[in-house]
GROMACS .gro file of C-alpha atoms in nm:
model
  455
    1MET     CA    1  -5.190  -2.542   7.048
    2ASP     CA    2  -5.006  -2.415   7.357
    3ASP     CA    3  -4.704  -2.637   7.282
    4LEU     CA    4  -4.700  -2.517   6.922
    5LEU     CA    5  -4.703  -2.149   7.016
    6GLU     CA    6  -4.444  -2.198   7.291
    7LEU     CA    7  -4.200  -2.364   7.054
    8LEU     CA    8  -4.259  -2.113   6.774
    9ARG     CA    9  -4.205  -1.820   7.011
   10ALA     CA   10  -3.869  -1.965   7.110
   11GLY     CA   11  -3.732  -1.883   6.765
   12LEU     CA   12  -3.956  -1.606   6.631
   13PRO     CA   13  -4.017  -1.249   6.749
   14ALA     CA   14  -4.364  -1.174   6.881
   15GLU     CA   15  -4.460  -0.964   6.578
   16ALA     CA   16  -4.388  -1.261   6.347
   17LEU     CA   17  -4.676  -1.465   6.489
   18ILE     CA   18  -5.048  -1.397   6.444
   19THR     CA   19  -5.302  -1.588   6.652
   20ASP     CA   20  -5.605  -1.357   6.647
   21PRO     CA   21  -5.867  -1.569   6.467
   22ASP     CA   22  -6.020  -1.264   6.299
   23VAL     CA   23  -5.681  -1.193   6.141
   24THR     CA   24  -5.571  -1.549   6.069
   25ALA     CA   25  -5.899  -1.600   5.882
   26SER     CA   26  -5.780  -1.351   5.622
   27TYR     CA   27  -5.489  -1.585   5.547
   28ALA     CA   28  -5.710  -1.889   5.497
   29HIS     CA   29  -5.744  -1.885   5.119
   30ASP     CA   30  -5.627  -1.748   4.788
   31MET     CA   31  -5.849  -1.608   4.510
   32ALA     CA   32  -5.992  -1.935   4.376
   33SER     CA   33  -6.361  -2.024   4.387
   34PHE     CA   34  -6.501  -2.364   4.489
   35CYS     CA   35  -6.193  -2.450   4.697
   36GLU     CA   36  -6.226  -2.557   5.057
   37ALA     CA   37  -6.015  -2.378   5.315
   38GLY     CA   38  -5.951  -2.473   5.675
   39THR     CA   39  -5.879  -2.270   5.987
   40PRO     CA   40  -5.510  -2.211   6.058
   41ALA     CA   41  -5.379  -2.244   6.412
   42VAL     CA   42  -5.129  -1.964   6.362
   43VAL     CA   43  -4.978  -1.746   6.090
   44ALA     CA   44  -4.600  -1.711   6.089
   45LEU     CA   45  -4.432  -1.422   5.903
   46PRO     CA   46  -4.058  -1.489   5.919
   47ARG     CA   47  -3.799  -1.242   5.797
   48THR     CA   48  -3.493  -1.470   5.787
   49VAL     CA   49  -3.398  -1.814   5.660
   50GLU     CA   50  -3.322  -1.921   6.016
   51GLN     CA   51  -3.674  -1.830   6.122
   52VAL     CA   52  -3.819  -2.039   5.838
   53GLN     CA   53  -3.600  -2.329   5.948
   54HIS     CA   54  -3.727  -2.289   6.304
   55VAL     CA   55  -4.088  -2.304   6.184
   56MET     CA   56  -4.023  -2.624   5.989
   57ARG     CA   57  -3.831  -2.790   6.274
   58THR     CA   58  -4.118  -2.706   6.507
   59ALA     CA   59  -4.374  -2.839   6.262
   60THR     CA   60  -4.177  -3.163   6.221
   61ALA     CA   61  -4.136  -3.209   6.596
   62LEU     CA   62  -4.509  -3.166   6.659
   63ARG     CA   63  -4.631  -3.315   6.328
   64VAL     CA   64  -4.816  -2.995   6.235
   65PRO     CA   65  -4.895  -2.926   5.868
   66VAL     CA   66  -4.749  -2.614   5.706
   67VAL     CA   67  -4.908  -2.417   5.422
   68PRO     CA   68  -4.663  -2.180   5.246
   69GLN     CA   69  -4.806  -1.858   5.107
   70GLY     CA   70  -4.706  -1.556   4.904
   71ALA     CA   71  -4.948  -1.277   4.817
   72ARG     CA   72  -5.242  -1.522   4.784
   73THR     CA   73  -5.324  -1.403   4.431
   74GLY     CA   74  -5.333  -1.765   4.309
   75LEU     CA   75  -5.636  -1.910   4.134
   76SER     CA   76  -5.624  -2.279   4.224
   77GLY     CA   77  -5.653  -2.294   4.603
   78ALA     CA   78  -5.286  -2.391   4.634
   79ALA     CA   79  -5.237  -2.145   4.921
   80ASN     CA   80  -5.552  -2.245   5.112
   81ALA     CA   81  -5.509  -2.329   5.478
   82THR     CA   82  -5.589  -2.666   5.632
   83ASP     CA   83  -5.740  -2.701   5.979
   84GLY     CA   84  -5.483  -2.656   6.253
   85CYS     CA   85  -5.197  -2.571   6.019
   86ILE     CA   86  -4.919  -2.318   6.040
   87VAL     CA   87  -4.965  -2.070   5.758
   88LEU     CA   88  -4.612  -1.975   5.660
   89SER     CA   89  -4.632  -1.639   5.485
   90LEU     CA   90  -4.310  -1.534   5.310
   91VAL     CA   91  -4.420  -1.178   5.226
   92LYS     CA   92  -4.186  -1.019   5.484
   93MET     CA   93  -3.882  -1.176   5.314
   94ASP     CA   94  -3.889  -0.911   5.044
   95ARG     CA   95  -3.530  -0.806   4.982
   96ILE     CA   96  -3.360  -0.788   4.644
   97LEU     CA   97  -3.018  -0.916   4.749
   98GLU     CA   98  -2.824  -0.862   4.428
   99ILE     CA   99  -2.856  -0.742   4.069
  100SER     CA  100  -2.560  -0.825   3.847
  101PRO     CA  101  -2.553  -0.668   3.498
  102VAL     CA  102  -2.241  -0.871   3.412
  103ASP     CA  103  -2.382  -1.210   3.509
  104ARG     CA  104  -2.734  -1.097   3.413
  105ILE     CA  105  -2.888  -1.236   3.729
  106ALA     CA  106  -3.090  -1.114   4.024
  107VAL     CA  107  -3.084  -1.281   4.364
  108VAL     CA  108  -3.404  -1.226   4.558
  109GLU     CA  109  -3.603  -1.337   4.857
  110PRO     CA  110  -3.943  -1.498   4.791
  111GLY     CA  111  -4.156  -1.205   4.907
  112VAL     CA  112  -4.028  -0.964   4.641
  113VAL     CA  113  -4.321  -0.842   4.431
  114ASN     CA  114  -4.285  -0.915   4.060
  115ALA     CA  115  -4.334  -0.553   3.950
  116VAL     CA  116  -4.085  -0.427   4.211
  117LEU     CA  117  -3.818  -0.659   4.072
  118SER     CA  118  -3.901  -0.564   3.714
  119ARG     CA  119  -3.859  -0.194   3.788
  120ALA     CA  120  -3.541  -0.249   3.986
  121VAL     CA  121  -3.365  -0.442   3.710
  122ASP     CA  122  -3.491  -0.192   3.451
  123GLU     CA  123  -3.273   0.071   3.621
  124HIS     CA  124  -2.973  -0.144   3.523
  125GLY     CA  125  -3.084  -0.180   3.162
  126LEU     CA  126  -3.209  -0.533   3.231
  127TYR     CA  127  -3.538  -0.713   3.196
  128TYR     CA  128  -3.716  -0.984   3.397
  129PRO     CA  129  -3.974  -1.112   3.147
  130PRO     CA  130  -4.230  -1.324   3.343
  131ASP     CA  131  -4.524  -1.088   3.399
  132PRO     CA  132  -4.846  -1.241   3.532
  133SER     CA  133  -5.149  -1.014   3.511
  134SER     CA  134  -5.126  -0.977   3.889
  135TRP     CA  135  -4.764  -0.859   3.864
  136GLU     CA  136  -4.828  -0.552   4.079
  137MET     CA  137  -4.922  -0.781   4.372
  138CYS     CA  138  -4.788  -1.132   4.319
  139THR     CA  139  -4.454  -1.239   4.465
  140ILE     CA  140  -4.159  -1.415   4.307
  141GLY     CA  141  -4.197  -1.703   4.553
  142GLY     CA  142  -4.558  -1.749   4.448
  143ASN     CA  143  -4.460  -1.724   4.082
  144ILE     CA  144  -4.203  -2.000   4.135
  145GLY     CA  145  -4.445  -2.216   4.334
  146THR     CA  146  -4.708  -2.209   4.061
  147ALA     CA  147  -4.471  -2.185   3.761
  148SER     CA  148  -4.663  -1.878   3.652
  149GLY     CA  149  -4.666  -1.730   3.305
  150GLY     CA  150  -4.787  -1.398   3.174
  151LEU     CA  151  -4.846  -1.188   2.868
  152CYS     CA  152  -4.493  -1.207   2.726
  153CYS     CA  153  -4.450  -1.585   2.732
  154VAL     CA  154  -4.501  -1.621   2.358
  155LYS     CA  155  -4.153  -1.472   2.305
  156TYR     CA  156  -3.975  -1.495   2.637
  157GLY     CA  157  -4.111  -1.808   2.806
  158VAL     CA  158  -4.243  -1.879   3.156
  159THR     CA  159  -4.101  -1.848   3.508
  160ALA     CA  160  -3.934  -2.191   3.497
  161GLU     CA  161  -3.701  -2.070   3.224
  162TYR     CA  162  -3.564  -1.791   3.446
  163VAL     CA  163  -3.501  -1.977   3.772
  164LEU     CA  164  -3.133  -2.075   3.777
  165GLY     CA  165  -3.100  -2.174   4.140
  166LEU     CA  166  -3.284  -2.188   4.470
  167ASP     CA  167  -3.230  -2.204   4.842
  168VAL     CA  168  -3.501  -2.425   4.988
  169VAL     CA  169  -3.586  -2.511   5.348
  170LEU     CA  170  -3.693  -2.874   5.354
  171ALA     CA  171  -3.969  -3.021   5.567
  172ASP     CA  172  -3.727  -3.115   5.846
  173GLY     CA  173  -3.565  -2.772   5.852
  174ARG     CA  174  -3.250  -2.852   5.654
  175LEU     CA  175  -3.136  -2.595   5.397
  176LEU     CA  176  -3.090  -2.719   5.040
  177THR     CA  177  -2.916  -2.521   4.766
  178THR     CA  178  -2.998  -2.618   4.408
  179GLY     CA  179  -2.885  -2.502   4.068
  180ARG     CA  180  -2.631  -2.235   3.990
  181ARG     CA  181  -2.563  -1.872   3.908
  182THR     CA  182  -2.358  -1.951   3.597
  183ALA     CA  183  -2.482  -1.923   3.239
  184LYS     CA  184  -2.439  -2.300   3.195
  185GLY     CA  185  -2.444  -2.599   3.428
  186VAL     CA  186  -2.557  -2.963   3.412
  187ALA     CA  187  -2.424  -3.109   3.738
  188GLY     CA  188  -2.667  -3.358   3.888
  189TYR     CA  189  -3.041  -3.389   3.852
  190ASP     CA  190  -3.228  -3.065   3.785
  191LEU     CA  191  -3.376  -3.023   4.131
  192THR     CA  192  -3.436  -2.655   4.064
  193ARG     CA  193  -3.695  -2.731   3.797
  194LEU     CA  194  -3.851  -2.987   4.029
  195PHE     CA  195  -3.933  -2.718   4.283
  196VAL     CA  196  -4.070  -2.478   4.022
  197GLY     CA  197  -4.441  -2.549   4.004
  198SER     CA  198  -4.443  -2.778   4.309
  199GLU     CA  199  -4.682  -2.540   4.493
  200GLY     CA  200  -4.492  -2.558   4.821
  201SER     CA  201  -4.540  -2.933   4.849
  202LEU     CA  202  -4.169  -3.021   4.844
  203GLY     CA  203  -4.001  -2.735   5.030
  204ILE     CA  204  -4.002  -2.365   5.116
  205VAL     CA  205  -3.819  -2.140   4.869
  206VAL     CA  206  -3.623  -1.878   5.067
  207LYS     CA  207  -3.394  -1.744   4.794
  208ALA     CA  208  -3.390  -1.751   4.415
  209VAL     CA  209  -3.126  -1.682   4.151
  210LEU     CA  210  -3.309  -1.547   3.847
  211ALA     CA  211  -3.185  -1.500   3.492
  212LEU     CA  212  -3.224  -1.158   3.335
  213LYS     CA  213  -3.221  -1.034   2.977
  214PRO     CA  214  -3.108  -0.704   2.827
  215ARG     CA  215  -3.390  -0.453   2.830
  216PRO     CA  216  -3.562  -0.464   2.488
  217PRO     CA  217  -3.687  -0.158   2.300
  218ARG     CA  218  -4.030  -0.027   2.399
  219GLN     CA  219  -4.293  -0.240   2.232
  220LEU     CA  220  -4.568  -0.120   2.001
  221VAL     CA  221  -4.909  -0.288   1.996
  222LEU     CA  222  -5.159  -0.353   1.720
  223ALA     CA  223  -5.529  -0.420   1.778
  224ALA     CA  224  -5.722  -0.626   1.523
  225GLU     CA  225  -6.099  -0.671   1.532
  226PHE     CA  226  -6.268  -0.989   1.409
  227ALA     CA  227  -6.629  -1.082   1.340
  228ASP     CA  228  -6.575  -1.422   1.502
  229ALA     CA  229  -6.324  -1.601   1.723
  230ALA     CA  230  -6.237  -1.842   1.444
  231GLY     CA  231  -6.092  -1.559   1.237
  232ALA     CA  232  -5.881  -1.435   1.527
  233CYS     CA  233  -5.749  -1.785   1.591
  234ASP     CA  234  -5.672  -1.824   1.221
  235ALA     CA  235  -5.472  -1.502   1.239
  236VAL     CA  236  -5.274  -1.640   1.535
  237CYS     CA  237  -5.185  -1.949   1.333
  238ARG     CA  238  -5.083  -1.738   1.031
  239ILE     CA  239  -4.863  -1.514   1.246
  240MET     CA  240  -4.679  -1.803   1.408
  241GLU     CA  241  -4.652  -2.005   1.088
  242SER     CA  242  -4.497  -1.706   0.911
  243GLY     CA  243  -4.207  -1.704   1.154
  244HIS     CA  244  -4.292  -1.386   1.342
  245THR     CA  245  -4.191  -1.359   1.707
  246PRO     CA  246  -4.428  -1.114   1.873
  247SER     CA  247  -4.353  -1.007   2.227
  248LEU     CA  248  -4.722  -1.047   2.300
  249LEU     CA  249  -5.017  -1.206   2.122
  250GLU     CA  250  -5.337  -1.182   2.326
  251LEU     CA  251  -5.706  -1.238   2.260
  252MET     CA  252  -6.016  -1.095   2.427
  253ASP     CA  253  -6.366  -1.205   2.333
  254ARG     CA  254  -6.667  -0.974   2.314
  255THR     CA  255  -6.782  -1.050   2.670
  256THR     CA  256  -6.437  -0.956   2.802
  257VAL     CA  257  -6.410  -0.640   2.594
  258GLN     CA  258  -6.749  -0.518   2.713
  259ALA     CA  259  -6.665  -0.596   3.076
  260VAL     CA  260  -6.340  -0.398   3.052
  261ASN     CA  261  -6.522  -0.102   2.898
  262ARG     CA  262  -6.787  -0.105   3.169
  263MET     CA  263  -6.527  -0.112   3.444
  264ALA     CA  264  -6.275   0.137   3.308
  265ASN     CA  265  -6.424   0.320   3.007
  266MET     CA  266  -6.133   0.206   2.791
  267GLY     CA  267  -6.307   0.277   2.461
  268LEU     CA  268  -6.245  -0.069   2.319
  269PRO     CA  269  -6.460  -0.170   2.017
  270GLU     CA  270  -6.765  -0.339   2.173
  271THR     CA  271  -6.908  -0.464   1.843
  272THR     CA  272  -6.615  -0.695   1.779
  273GLU     CA  273  -6.652  -1.066   1.857
  274ALA     CA  274  -6.278  -1.108   1.916
  275LEU     CA  275  -6.004  -0.852   1.970
  276LEU     CA  276  -5.649  -0.964   1.898
  277LEU     CA  277  -5.355  -0.769   2.040
  278ALA     CA  278  -5.011  -0.821   1.889
  279ALA     CA  279  -4.694  -0.647   2.002
  280PHE     CA  280  -4.332  -0.630   1.893
  281ASP     CA  281  -4.030  -0.501   2.084
  282THR     CA  282  -3.795  -0.526   1.786
  283PRO     CA  283  -3.577  -0.241   1.653
  284ASP     CA  284  -3.845  -0.166   1.392
  285PRO     CA  285  -4.176  -0.266   1.551
  286ALA     CA  286  -4.384  -0.062   1.306
  287ALA     CA  287  -4.266  -0.278   1.015
  288ASP     CA  288  -4.341  -0.598   1.208
  289LEU     CA  289  -4.686  -0.471   1.300
  290ALA     CA  290  -4.756  -0.385   0.939
  291ALA     CA  291  -4.669  -0.739   0.832
  292VAL     CA  292  -4.889  -0.887   1.105
  293GLY     CA  293  -5.168  -0.648   1.015
  294THR     CA  294  -5.163  -0.786   0.660
  295LEU     CA  295  -5.193  -1.140   0.797
  296CYS     CA  296  -5.484  -1.037   1.019
  297THR     CA  297  -5.663  -0.880   0.723
  298ALA     CA  298  -5.611  -1.199   0.526
  299ALA     CA  299  -5.766  -1.393   0.815
  300GLY     CA  300  -6.077  -1.174   0.801
  301ALA     CA  301  -6.005  -0.887   1.039
  302THR     CA  302  -6.267  -0.613   1.006
  303ALA     CA  303  -6.028  -0.347   1.137
  304VAL     CA  304  -5.656  -0.333   1.207
  305VAL     CA  305  -5.533  -0.042   1.418
  306PRO     CA  306  -5.164  -0.008   1.511
  307ALA     CA  307  -5.089   0.200   1.819
  308GLU     CA  308  -4.928   0.533   1.735
  309ASP     CA  309  -4.693   0.543   2.032
  310ALA     CA  310  -4.587   0.375   2.357
  311ALA     CA  311  -4.863   0.545   2.558
  312GLU     CA  312  -5.137   0.406   2.334
  313SER     CA  313  -4.969   0.067   2.343
  314GLU     CA  314  -4.964   0.072   2.722
  315MET     CA  315  -5.335   0.159   2.729
  316LEU     CA  316  -5.413  -0.153   2.523
  317LEU     CA  317  -5.196  -0.370   2.746
  318GLN     CA  318  -5.362  -0.229   3.054
  319ALA     CA  319  -5.700  -0.322   2.909
  320ARG     CA  320  -5.581  -0.679   2.865
  321ARG     CA  321  -5.441  -0.692   3.218
  322MET     CA  322  -5.780  -0.579   3.350
  323SER     CA  323  -5.965  -0.865   3.181
  324LEU     CA  324  -5.998  -1.105   3.472
  325THR     CA  325  -6.085  -0.829   3.718
  326ALA     CA  326  -6.343  -0.687   3.478
  327LEU     CA  327  -6.511  -1.025   3.427
  328GLU     CA  328  -6.552  -1.047   3.805
  329THR     CA  329  -6.802  -0.761   3.775
  330VAL     CA  330  -7.034  -0.959   3.544
  331LYS     CA  331  -7.163  -1.179   3.827
  332PRO     CA  332  -7.092  -1.201   4.201
  333ALA     CA  333  -6.837  -1.483   4.149
  334THR     CA  334  -6.616  -1.636   3.883
  335MET     CA  335  -6.431  -1.959   3.816
  336ILE     CA  336  -6.122  -1.891   3.608
  337ASP     CA  337  -6.005  -2.181   3.398
  338ASP     CA  338  -5.652  -2.212   3.265
  339VAL     CA  339  -5.654  -2.463   2.980
  340CYS     CA  340  -5.368  -2.462   2.733
  341VAL     CA  341  -5.397  -2.630   2.393
  342PRO     CA  342  -5.170  -2.650   2.087
  343ARG     CA  343  -5.196  -2.325   1.891
  344SER     CA  344  -5.340  -2.519   1.597
  345ARG     CA  345  -5.637  -2.619   1.816
  346LEU     CA  346  -5.704  -2.276   1.964
  347GLY     CA  347  -6.005  -2.214   1.737
  348ALA     CA  348  -6.161  -2.546   1.837
  349MET     CA  349  -6.104  -2.461   2.204
  350LEU     CA  350  -6.287  -2.128   2.179
  351GLU     CA  351  -6.567  -2.275   1.969
  352GLY     CA  352  -6.614  -2.558   2.217
  353THR     CA  353  -6.614  -2.318   2.510
  354ALA     CA  354  -6.890  -2.112   2.346
  355GLU     CA  355  -7.094  -2.430   2.300
  356ILE     CA  356  -7.045  -2.519   2.666
  357ALA     CA  357  -7.162  -2.171   2.770
  358GLY     CA  358  -7.477  -2.218   2.563
  359LYS     CA  359  -7.537  -2.568   2.694
  360TYR     CA  360  -7.529  -2.453   3.057
  361GLY     CA  361  -7.693  -2.114   3.003
  362LEU     CA  362  -7.395  -1.925   3.147
  363THR     CA  363  -7.185  -1.624   3.064
  364ILE     CA  364  -6.830  -1.743   2.997
  365GLY     CA  365  -6.586  -1.473   2.893
  366VAL     CA  366  -6.256  -1.574   2.737
  367CYS     CA  367  -5.924  -1.396   2.741
  368ALA     CA  368  -5.617  -1.581   2.623
  369HIS     CA  369  -5.244  -1.578   2.578
  370ALA     CA  370  -5.327  -1.671   2.222
  371GLY     CA  371  -4.967  -1.703   2.108
  372ASP     CA  372  -4.923  -1.985   2.360
  373GLY     CA  373  -5.263  -2.146   2.312
  374ASN     CA  374  -5.326  -2.069   2.680
  375THR     CA  375  -5.693  -1.983   2.730
  376HIS     CA  376  -5.863  -1.841   3.036
  377PRO     CA  377  -6.236  -1.915   3.009
  378VAL     CA  378  -6.399  -1.729   3.299
  379VAL     CA  379  -6.728  -1.878   3.418
  380CYS     CA  380  -6.944  -1.604   3.569
  381PHE     CA  381  -7.212  -1.710   3.818
  382ASP     CA  382  -7.407  -1.624   4.132
  383PRO     CA  383  -7.297  -1.842   4.428
  384ALA     CA  384  -7.629  -1.768   4.602
  385ASP     CA  385  -7.806  -1.955   4.321
  386ALA     CA  386  -7.750  -2.325   4.391
  387ASP     CA  387  -7.850  -2.435   4.043
  388GLU     CA  388  -7.631  -2.177   3.873
  389SER     CA  389  -7.340  -2.275   4.097
  390ARG     CA  390  -7.386  -2.639   3.999
  391ARG     CA  391  -7.392  -2.548   3.631
  392ALA     CA  392  -7.081  -2.334   3.675
  393ARG     CA  393  -6.887  -2.622   3.828
  394GLU     CA  394  -7.003  -2.867   3.562
  395SER     CA  395  -6.915  -2.627   3.280
  396PHE     CA  396  -6.572  -2.570   3.435
  397ASP     CA  397  -6.504  -2.944   3.433
  398GLU     CA  398  -6.633  -2.978   3.079
  399ILE     CA  399  -6.394  -2.705   2.963
  400MET     CA  400  -6.102  -2.899   3.113
  401ALA     CA  401  -6.221  -3.217   2.945
  402LEU     CA  402  -6.237  -3.030   2.615
  403GLY     CA  403  -5.880  -2.908   2.659
  404LEU     CA  404  -5.751  -3.260   2.721
  405ALA     CA  405  -5.945  -3.392   2.422
  406LEU     CA  406  -5.772  -3.131   2.205
  407GLY     CA  407  -5.429  -3.248   2.318
  408GLY     CA  408  -5.385  -2.979   2.580
  409THR     CA  409  -5.328  -2.951   2.954
  410ILE     CA  410  -5.558  -2.867   3.246
  411THR     CA  411  -5.331  -2.584   3.359
  412GLY     CA  412  -5.090  -2.370   3.164
  413GLU     CA  413  -4.981  -2.136   3.445
  414HIS     CA  414  -5.217  -2.130   3.745
  415GLY     CA  415  -5.127  -2.467   3.895
  416VAL     CA  416  -5.331  -2.755   4.035
  417GLY     CA  417  -5.388  -2.672   4.401
  418VAL     CA  418  -5.722  -2.795   4.530
  419LEU     CA  419  -5.924  -2.694   4.228
  420LYS     CA  420  -5.782  -2.935   3.972
  421LYS     CA  421  -5.620  -3.220   4.164
  422GLU     CA  422  -5.894  -3.464   4.063
  423TRP     CA  423  -5.808  -3.386   3.700
  424LEU     CA  424  -5.433  -3.418   3.740
  425ALA     CA  425  -5.438  -3.798   3.742
  426ARG     CA  426  -5.642  -3.800   3.421
  427GLU     CA  427  -5.376  -3.595   3.247
  428LEU     CA  428  -5.065  -3.758   3.394
  429GLY     CA  429  -5.162  -4.124   3.391
  430GLU     CA  430  -5.109  -4.396   3.651
  431VAL     CA  431  -4.732  -4.441   3.609
  432SER     CA  432  -4.660  -4.069   3.630
  433VAL     CA  433  -4.879  -4.024   3.937
  434GLU     CA  434  -4.695  -4.307   4.112
  435LEU     CA  435  -4.359  -4.140   4.044
  436HIS     CA  436  -4.491  -3.802   4.155
  437ARG     CA  437  -4.601  -3.951   4.487
  438GLY     CA  438  -4.263  -4.115   4.529
  439ILE     CA  439  -4.091  -3.778   4.485
  440LYS     CA  440  -4.324  -3.619   4.739
  441GLN     CA  441  -4.244  -3.899   4.985
  442ALA     CA  442  -3.869  -3.846   4.941
  443PHE     CA  443  -3.884  -3.475   5.016
  444ASP     CA  444  -4.168  -3.473   5.270
  445PRO     CA  445  -4.199  -3.818   5.432
  446LEU     CA  446  -4.437  -3.698   5.703
  447GLY     CA  447  -4.668  -3.524   5.453
  448LEU     CA  448  -4.653  -3.190   5.635
  449LEU     CA  449  -4.597  -2.955   5.341
  450ASN     CA  450  -4.918  -2.817   5.191
  451PRO     CA  451  -5.120  -3.134   5.247
  452GLY     CA  452  -5.423  -3.196   5.030
  453LYS     CA  453  -5.284  -2.999   4.738
  454VAL     CA  454  -5.183  -3.132   4.395
  455PHE     CA  455  -5.254  -3.496   4.496
   0.00000   0.00000   0.00000
């Protein structure tokens, strides 16, 4: 420990190192349940690339594991500390280095908060689409590490589609530049995409070149109520099959709607079994909403209510963004699943999840990026109740098994981390796992970067 601190202090200012155990404990874990976390030896908060390189060279010299972190809003345990590690927090590297309206790119450090970047590019008439529900807190580095999604993915895609290039500090302290800042480029293997979603297991992102889009018109939202989830899922299929491109297509079940109302008095319709939100940011969103409203009615919607203006639309979106936080008030703890299935199997996924909730006698609320087939079943439980905790864990696993059986994936946007690494091999298969481990070995031969995560 003394050697570690002495070497770190040689290249970092005193304020960039935290050793007080009461403080370092607060950096030990992200927001996931049922994920073990160790005790870090020290927390490093560098402000420059050179300081990150110094941390990694020190870690390599002393064979000390390093756990990279952003805002710790993740839901898979990917940012959890291991015993004796250096927690490398990138939140102080929070500068927007460049915004180019001509090239339609932003160049940022990893600690830039998603919402801060979104507002900054908006001033230039530009738009950074990836918008996780935690966008007011989560960082771009964390978004890249977990390949995060958000509410707008149905039209605009996920984080991976906006990362053009990266500067990455490797395990031995070398600086690697990947990708490009041009609109096109196919030189070499796509190492940039390899780092996106790698959860800090291959290198430390210290700069990102991000693609931007022209700012779209303000979107309008429609809310459609359904007497059952099957009808709402049928409406999703009809909307997509008809060729519509909504900017948002989200679903909240009755449990979620009621939780949001209890927490924030949003006035959402509590008698509905499923609330579908559809939005368009087209030049004539009212016409698009009218067409979607007709499809919802044909699918059995009991009420279809288009928002009258942008303010009402924002209220509905805010209700959806509150969903996960609101479900946390149902019981003392939650496990938030992240299973994505083909859109055509969305109804079967929700029906199966309801059956699992009944089987285990648990409250499981579901909110979903329905246009992507990305569901978030939230298992609500009391961790002080050993039996209920056991049932929560078993139901969580059964939901993942259901997703795979329906041709889906165990994670659409939250990552693997600690929570789902046992399931990763089941999804990938033996050959793929072998290749994944070979890639990890090539980038991190000593196994120092985020050990115990993903594999």
